[in-house]
Short mmCIF file of C-alpha atoms in Angstrom, two decimals:
data_model
loop_
_atom_site.label_atom_id
_atom_site.label_comp_id
_atom_site.label_asym_id
_atom_site.label_seq_id
_atom_site.Cartn_x
_atom_site.Cartn_y
_atom_site.Cartn_z
CA GLU A 1 0.00 0.00 0.00
CA VAL A 2 1.35 3.42 -0.98
CA GLN A 3 1.42 5.93 1.86
CA LEU A 4 2.66 9.47 2.34
CA GLN A 5 2.22 10.71 5.90
CA ALA A 6 2.80 14.37 6.64
CA SER A 7 3.58 15.36 10.22
CA GLY A 8 5.40 17.92 12.33
CA GLY A 9 3.06 20.89 12.17
CA GLY A 10 2.10 22.99 15.14
CA VAL A 11 1.58 26.47 16.50
CA VAL A 12 4.58 28.78 16.55
CA GLN A 13 5.19 32.48 16.91
CA ALA A 14 6.37 34.58 14.00
CA GLY A 15 10.11 34.15 13.56
CA GLY A 16 10.02 30.62 14.91
CA SER A 17 10.86 27.30 13.26
CA LEU A 18 9.24 23.96 12.55
CA ARG A 19 10.38 20.79 10.80
CA LEU A 20 7.85 18.86 8.77
CA SER A 21 8.28 15.20 7.85
CA CYS A 22 6.82 13.25 4.95
CA ALA A 23 7.21 9.55 5.64
CA THR A 24 6.65 7.40 2.58
CA SER A 25 6.16 3.71 1.94
CA GLY A 26 4.95 1.37 -0.76
CA PHE A 27 6.90 2.84 -3.67
CA THR A 28 10.51 3.29 -4.76
CA PHE A 29 11.49 6.51 -2.99
CA ASP A 30 14.50 7.29 -5.19
CA ASP A 31 12.50 7.19 -8.42
CA TYR A 32 10.34 10.23 -7.69
CA ALA A 33 10.31 13.95 -7.07
CA ILE A 34 8.72 14.48 -3.66
CA GLY A 35 7.73 17.73 -2.10
CA TRP A 36 5.40 19.99 -0.22
CA PHE A 37 2.28 21.96 -1.03
CA ARG A 38 0.23 24.11 1.26
CA GLN A 39 -3.29 25.43 1.30
CA ALA A 40 -4.62 28.22 3.44
CA PRO A 41 -8.36 28.77 3.98
CA GLY A 42 -9.93 30.41 0.96
CA LYS A 43 -6.73 30.26 -1.07
CA ARG A 44 -5.44 28.11 -3.88
CA ARG A 45 -3.05 25.27 -3.27
CA GLU A 46 0.51 26.60 -3.45
CA ARG A 47 3.76 24.83 -4.30
CA VAL A 48 6.39 25.19 -1.59
CA SER A 49 9.39 22.94 -2.22
CA ALA A 50 10.42 19.63 -3.75
CA ILE A 51 13.43 17.33 -3.98
CA THR A 52 14.59 14.38 -6.05
CA PRO A 53 16.16 12.06 -3.46
CA LYS A 54 18.28 10.31 -6.08
CA ASP A 55 20.46 13.34 -6.80
CA GLY A 56 19.35 15.95 -4.28
CA GLU A 57 18.07 18.44 -6.85
CA THR A 58 15.70 20.90 -5.20
CA PHE A 59 12.98 23.38 -6.01
CA TYR A 60 11.82 26.27 -3.84
CA SER A 61 9.00 28.71 -4.37
CA ASP A 62 9.85 32.38 -4.07
CA SER A 63 8.13 32.48 -0.68
CA ALA A 64 10.25 29.57 0.59
CA LYS A 65 13.67 30.61 -0.73
CA GLY A 66 16.09 31.59 2.01
CA ARG A 67 13.78 30.45 4.82
CA PHE A 68 12.95 26.80 4.13
CA THR A 69 15.28 23.87 3.49
CA ILE A 70 14.14 20.57 2.02
CA SER A 71 16.11 17.38 2.53
CA SER A 72 15.69 13.64 2.33
CA ASP A 73 16.79 10.66 4.37
CA ASN A 74 16.91 7.89 1.80
CA SER A 75 17.44 5.22 4.48
CA LYS A 76 14.10 6.21 6.03
CA ASN A 77 12.24 7.08 2.81
CA THR A 78 11.40 10.40 4.39
CA VAL A 79 11.48 13.98 3.13
CA TYR A 80 11.87 16.87 5.57
CA LEU A 81 11.03 20.55 5.32
CA GLN A 82 12.90 22.71 7.79
CA MET A 83 11.03 26.00 8.06
CA SER A 84 12.65 29.00 9.71
CA SER A 85 11.77 32.68 10.08
CA LEU A 86 8.12 31.71 9.87
CA LYS A 87 5.56 34.37 9.03
CA PRO A 88 1.80 34.50 9.66
CA GLU A 89 1.28 34.09 5.92
CA ASP A 90 2.89 30.63 6.17
CA THR A 91 -0.19 29.48 8.09
CA ALA A 92 -1.76 26.64 6.09
CA ILE A 93 -2.24 22.91 5.93
CA TYR A 94 0.88 21.36 4.45
CA TYR A 95 0.70 18.25 2.27
CA CYS A 96 3.33 16.16 0.56
CA ALA A 97 3.09 14.61 -2.88
CA ALA A 98 5.21 12.57 -5.28
CA ALA A 99 5.52 12.72 -9.06
CA VAL A 100 7.71 10.90 -11.58
CA ASP A 101 10.03 13.89 -12.02
CA PHE A 102 10.28 17.65 -11.38
CA ILE A 103 8.39 18.57 -14.54
CA ALA A 104 5.48 16.38 -13.49
CA TRP A 105 5.68 17.65 -9.90
CA LEU A 106 5.62 21.30 -10.96
CA GLY A 107 2.71 20.44 -13.24
CA GLU A 108 0.96 18.77 -10.29
CA ALA A 109 0.79 15.44 -12.10
CA PHE A 110 1.07 13.53 -8.85
CA ILE A 111 1.29 9.79 -8.59
CA HIS A 112 0.98 9.71 -4.82
CA ASP A 113 -0.05 12.32 -2.26
CA SER A 114 -1.13 12.93 1.31
CA TRP A 115 -4.20 15.03 0.52
CA GLY A 116 -6.21 13.02 2.97
CA GLN A 117 -3.83 13.81 5.81
CA GLY A 118 -1.95 17.08 5.90
CA THR A 119 -0.30 18.78 8.83
CA GLN A 120 -1.49 22.13 10.15
CA VAL A 121 1.04 24.94 10.55
CA THR A 122 -0.17 28.01 12.42
CA VAL A 123 2.09 31.05 12.81
CA SER A 124 0.89 33.70 15.23
CA SER A 125 1.93 37.33 14.95
#
């Protein structure tokens, strides 16, 4: 069974940090681009960051650059998103998703995702 489980969210003050985890199972981790989306109430889903675990290539949205760092632990089939200097506008539910490559991921052609189970990040001002 394919699973992507997002966790690590919480409530933090502006300027604080959180580390999100996306634990995967049931598919070959190294063969995909895996990353994070977020959705705030009343807003469209927004790309945040992605990584290809095989070679470590990364993507960051403009809002994530310089503040967030994505990484992968290939021995645990897990992708992490270290978020620092958090802002109230980062408040959203964060989801992880996998696609066959970066082009597919950026085009939201996901093979696997955690839409049914995101993790809530709330940043207070």
